[in-house]
XYZ file of C-alpha atoms in Angstrom:
340
model
C 0.153 -42.763 104.409
C -1.696 -40.623 106.937
C -2.504 -38.037 104.255
C -3.933 -40.761 102.016
C -6.174 -42.068 104.804
C -7.369 -38.567 105.653
C -8.070 -37.793 102.002
C -9.897 -41.113 101.634
C -12.133 -40.497 104.656
C -12.766 -36.893 103.625
C -13.764 -37.867 100.077
C -15.994 -40.719 101.269
C -17.731 -38.397 103.747
C -18.191 -35.762 101.012
C -19.713 -38.353 98.685
C -22.150 -39.544 101.363
C -23.077 -35.946 102.191
C -23.688 -35.028 98.525
C -25.817 -38.119 97.920
C -28.076 -37.469 100.924
C -28.273 -33.675 101.026
C -28.847 -33.446 97.272
C -32.248 -35.078 97.748
C -33.357 -32.040 99.761
C -33.100 -29.784 96.692
C -36.098 -31.421 94.984
C -38.597 -28.944 96.428
C -36.555 -26.005 95.112
C -35.833 -27.451 91.668
C -39.441 -27.306 90.410
C -39.613 -23.591 91.261
C -36.312 -22.982 89.484
C -37.471 -24.964 86.440
C -40.728 -22.983 86.270
C -38.859 -19.694 86.594
C -36.474 -20.677 83.812
C -39.342 -21.628 81.501
C -41.091 -18.329 82.138
C -37.895 -16.450 81.293
C -37.617 -18.390 78.028
C -41.242 -17.521 77.171
C -40.585 -13.821 77.796
C -37.570 -13.872 75.494
C -39.638 -15.451 72.739
C -42.522 -12.993 73.258
C -41.065 -10.134 71.207
C -43.593 -8.288 69.052
C -47.388 -7.904 69.267
C -48.226 -11.234 67.614
C -45.736 -13.124 69.774
C -47.100 -11.453 72.908
C -50.678 -12.484 72.029
C -49.477 -16.061 71.482
C -47.622 -15.993 74.790
C -50.752 -14.750 76.585
C -52.847 -17.525 75.038
C -50.212 -20.085 76.093
C -50.321 -18.747 79.654
C -54.084 -19.327 79.775
C -53.603 -22.984 78.790
C -52.933 -25.496 81.557
C -49.242 -26.283 82.039
C -48.850 -29.830 80.721
C -45.056 -29.871 80.941
C -43.749 -32.556 83.326
C -42.759 -31.504 86.819
C -39.927 -32.995 88.804
C -41.854 -33.691 92.012
C -44.743 -35.341 90.128
C -42.367 -37.613 88.190
C -40.640 -38.708 91.403
C -44.020 -39.302 93.046
C -45.085 -41.418 90.059
C -41.928 -43.544 90.379
C -42.506 -44.059 94.099
C -46.237 -44.768 93.647
C -45.660 -47.240 90.817
C -42.733 -49.156 92.321
C -43.816 -48.946 95.956
C -47.592 -48.575 95.776
C -48.311 -50.994 92.922
C -45.436 -53.432 92.499
C -44.117 -53.755 96.050
C -47.575 -53.587 97.666
C -48.935 -56.317 95.388
C -46.056 -58.617 96.358
C -46.604 -57.874 100.038
C -50.348 -58.525 99.865
C -49.893 -61.801 97.985
C -47.073 -63.337 100.043
C -47.807 -61.822 103.465
C -51.629 -61.643 103.460
C -53.246 -63.843 100.800
C -50.979 -66.914 101.096
C -51.070 -67.107 104.955
C -54.852 -66.613 105.014
C -55.390 -69.263 102.359
C -53.074 -71.660 104.206
C -55.041 -71.185 107.429
C -58.371 -71.602 105.624
C -57.343 -74.809 103.825
C -55.956 -76.214 107.098
C -59.362 -75.766 108.767
C -61.222 -77.266 105.798
C -58.992 -80.348 105.380
C -58.351 -80.918 109.058
C -55.735 -83.680 108.741
C -52.283 -82.013 109.122
C -50.473 -84.664 107.039
C -52.959 -84.451 104.164
C -52.989 -80.662 104.366
C -49.180 -80.528 104.223
C -49.039 -82.483 100.940
C -52.003 -80.609 99.417
C -50.697 -77.210 100.472
C -47.205 -77.800 99.079
C -48.683 -78.351 95.616
C -51.284 -75.598 95.936
C -48.716 -73.048 97.077
C -46.378 -73.990 94.218
C -49.161 -73.612 91.626
C -50.393 -70.293 93.044
C -46.939 -68.710 93.301
C -46.003 -69.934 89.799
C -49.191 -68.508 88.269
C -48.759 -65.256 90.200
C -45.142 -64.914 89.080
C -45.898 -65.734 85.436
C -49.070 -63.675 85.010
C -48.363 -60.749 87.333
C -44.785 -60.387 88.606
C -42.930 -61.010 85.338
C -45.130 -58.795 83.078
C -45.213 -56.073 85.722
C -41.438 -56.311 86.151
C -40.851 -55.872 82.399
C -43.372 -53.021 82.227
C -41.730 -51.382 85.236
C -38.347 -51.454 83.529
C -39.769 -49.654 80.483
C -41.799 -47.120 82.463
C -38.952 -46.441 84.890
C -36.494 -45.887 82.046
C -38.794 -43.202 80.575
C -39.455 -41.534 83.924
C -35.794 -41.681 84.988
C -34.815 -39.917 81.756
C -37.509 -37.261 82.332
C -36.236 -36.662 85.863
C -32.640 -36.399 84.675
C -33.584 -33.991 81.849
C -35.624 -31.796 84.211
C -32.783 -31.666 86.717
C -30.281 -30.875 83.956
C -32.558 -28.110 82.626
C -32.000 -26.102 85.815
C -28.224 -26.098 85.349
C -28.541 -23.786 82.366
C -26.180 -25.960 80.320
C -27.077 -27.152 76.873
C -27.060 -30.908 76.333
C -24.178 -32.001 74.126
C -25.458 -34.344 71.418
C -23.415 -37.354 70.341
C -21.986 -37.120 66.796
C -24.252 -39.809 65.316
C -27.084 -42.202 66.080
C -24.806 -45.198 65.531
C -22.429 -43.857 68.168
C -25.297 -43.473 70.685
C -26.391 -47.073 70.046
C -22.806 -48.313 70.374
C -22.380 -46.390 73.632
C -25.621 -47.790 75.090
C -24.856 -51.397 74.107
C -21.315 -51.213 75.433
C -22.621 -49.545 78.589
C -25.143 -52.339 79.283
C -22.565 -55.048 78.604
C -19.942 -53.458 80.815
C -22.331 -52.850 83.724
C -23.567 -56.455 83.569
C -19.988 -57.775 83.619
C -19.038 -55.456 86.476
C -22.058 -56.686 88.457
C -20.913 -60.281 87.876
C -17.397 -59.299 88.968
C -18.828 -57.885 92.196
C -20.760 -61.117 92.823
C -17.628 -63.206 92.227
C -15.457 -61.227 94.669
C -18.168 -61.647 97.334
C -17.289 -65.384 97.315
C -13.809 -64.648 98.692
C -12.915 -67.227 101.412
C -12.628 -64.547 104.088
C -16.263 -63.427 104.254
C -15.652 -59.943 105.700
C -13.154 -59.024 102.955
C -15.394 -60.459 100.244
C -18.412 -58.496 101.448
C -16.428 -55.254 101.729
C -14.993 -55.551 98.213
C -18.431 -56.477 96.879
C -19.907 -53.417 98.635
C -17.218 -51.280 96.985
C -18.217 -52.683 93.591
C -21.925 -52.021 94.139
C -21.311 -48.498 95.443
C -19.201 -47.571 92.408
C -21.741 -49.169 90.063
C -24.619 -47.220 91.636
C -22.593 -44.018 91.339
C -22.066 -44.788 87.656
C -25.842 -45.281 87.271
C -26.619 -41.961 88.987
C -24.002 -39.778 87.279
C -24.529 -41.371 83.871
C -27.441 -39.085 82.941
C -25.484 -35.985 83.890
C -22.370 -37.087 82.005
C -24.370 -38.144 78.956
C -25.986 -34.698 78.742
C -22.498 -33.164 78.931
C -21.324 -35.392 76.061
C -18.940 -37.436 78.221
C -18.301 -40.822 76.639
C -18.281 -44.133 78.476
C -14.524 -44.581 78.822
C -14.194 -41.095 80.321
C -17.026 -41.770 82.791
C -15.154 -44.825 84.051
C -11.961 -42.829 84.265
C -13.717 -40.184 86.390
C -14.873 -42.847 88.847
C -11.526 -44.651 89.018
C -9.546 -41.460 89.591
C -11.836 -40.224 92.377
C -13.062 -43.609 93.605
C -13.323 -42.698 97.329
C -15.836 -39.938 96.531
C -17.932 -42.148 94.251
C -17.714 -44.997 96.759
C -19.198 -42.680 99.388
C -21.855 -41.379 96.985
C -23.145 -44.843 96.090
C -22.743 -46.293 99.588
C -26.174 -45.279 101.021
C -28.093 -46.820 98.136
C -25.880 -49.939 98.126
C -26.542 -50.498 101.837
C -30.295 -49.866 101.581
C -30.826 -52.162 98.593
C -28.786 -54.911 100.274
C -31.209 -55.111 103.229
C -34.096 -57.060 101.561
C -33.506 -60.792 101.114
C -35.618 -60.872 97.935
C -33.975 -59.607 94.754
C -37.368 -58.415 93.456
C -38.003 -56.355 96.610
C -34.469 -55.016 96.352
C -35.195 -54.000 92.746
C -38.388 -52.213 93.833
C -36.457 -50.353 96.525
C -33.773 -49.405 94.003
C -36.405 -48.016 91.616
C -37.881 -45.910 94.433
C -34.514 -44.521 95.570
C -32.843 -44.112 92.185
C -34.743 -40.963 91.035
C -33.748 -39.224 94.260
C -30.080 -40.024 93.739
C -30.247 -38.858 90.105
C -31.130 -35.424 91.515
C -28.268 -35.670 94.021
C -25.809 -36.571 91.260
C -26.949 -33.644 89.147
C -26.518 -31.229 92.071
C -23.279 -32.761 93.390
C -20.011 -30.816 93.366
C -17.576 -33.533 92.375
C -13.971 -33.078 93.581
C -11.593 -31.515 91.077
C -8.465 -32.792 92.825
C -7.663 -36.401 91.937
C -7.103 -38.987 94.634
C -3.551 -40.193 95.348
C -3.902 -43.368 93.283
C -6.276 -44.710 90.692
C -8.317 -47.856 91.456
C -8.723 -49.675 88.157
C -11.587 -51.969 89.074
C -13.164 -51.537 85.633
C -10.066 -52.509 83.626
C -10.861 -56.228 83.380
C -14.517 -55.755 82.425
C -13.538 -53.068 79.899
C -11.104 -55.519 78.287
C -13.722 -58.297 78.172
C -16.427 -55.902 76.958
C -14.212 -54.658 74.129
C -13.563 -58.239 72.998
C -17.215 -59.279 73.166
C -18.495 -56.011 71.747
C -16.309 -56.090 68.662
C -17.009 -59.737 67.949
C -20.785 -59.227 68.025
C -21.126 -55.822 66.358
C -18.227 -55.823 63.898
C -20.693 -55.140 61.084
C -21.248 -51.665 62.556
C -17.577 -50.762 62.169
C -18.198 -49.600 58.610
C -20.823 -47.183 59.928
C -18.692 -45.768 62.737
C -15.288 -45.693 61.036
C -16.132 -42.441 59.253
C -17.047 -40.588 62.452
C -14.493 -38.199 63.857
C -12.597 -39.233 66.998
C -11.682 -36.907 69.810
C -8.920 -37.736 72.268
C -9.783 -37.583 75.934
C -7.289 -38.244 78.721
C -8.302 -41.741 79.802
C -6.554 -45.086 80.272
C -9.567 -46.901 78.782
C -10.192 -47.253 75.083
C -13.620 -46.312 73.823
C -15.319 -49.202 71.992
C -16.507 -46.917 69.227
C -12.955 -45.793 68.503
C -11.278 -49.127 68.066
C -10.893 -50.397 64.529
C -12.127 -53.914 64.087
C -9.749 -56.180 62.138
C -11.107 -57.254 58.790
C -10.176 -60.885 59.459
C -10.532 -62.387 62.907
């Protein structure tokens, strides 16, 4: 029992350390990426013609994305544009307008009824014409930038990305991934309603920490060709480490009362933790017992997934299957019955 507690605390502390200290490698990664690209150019520059081409390429401005600039763009967009616009509207514009209308109308009772309607109209228009479109655009832009950041960080490792066997398998993996993460998020919200508030909040925090770790390590595992069921198995078998890794971001994003502000904060922090996940040295020794928090959502996801995409089974049935040591069944490997 004592050994289990010590191992738990040690793994949690290691996860927290890796998630925070990994952010400090950003300044060094750009230099390593540039050095690696220059080495690749030198290898290609064999022969007189190739050397002349290489020299002409060196004279051109370097338009390849840089890690620090991508992270700055994420922070500037989510914090400087999205978050700042919300702050200015709700904390500056609305209070000033309320004070101005109160002085113009004069009568507090009349102003209270007028202001309630005016505030409702203004916030509704602002949400419909600014917040919602900007939120959707942010999701698209962030997805592109997050992938760029993950690819740049993976480029330094020297490993070659392992492609999935087919396009249909990539689509199946992404759809199953989104469904499972949504269900796991709902599961975390349900356990937070436990009658004993402290226990409910702790278990919910565990869920969010593991989910954030899955988000962060997903890019790294995808580039290594690790399928979804094996990613979940990695987290469940070393859950104290991944709980510690996702804990800082789970605590920070839980501070704002607004879900939109929390989403902005997540989008600012997430690129930094992608770097940490790519640089992290995950433990090779498994924890004493496996915490199968994903088992229920995997079961539900498999049922829902195969009922909605059973037409794709004919496309994926011909793909080769590889056996990985995992208690979870991959959705792309299950055969869908011909008659439900």
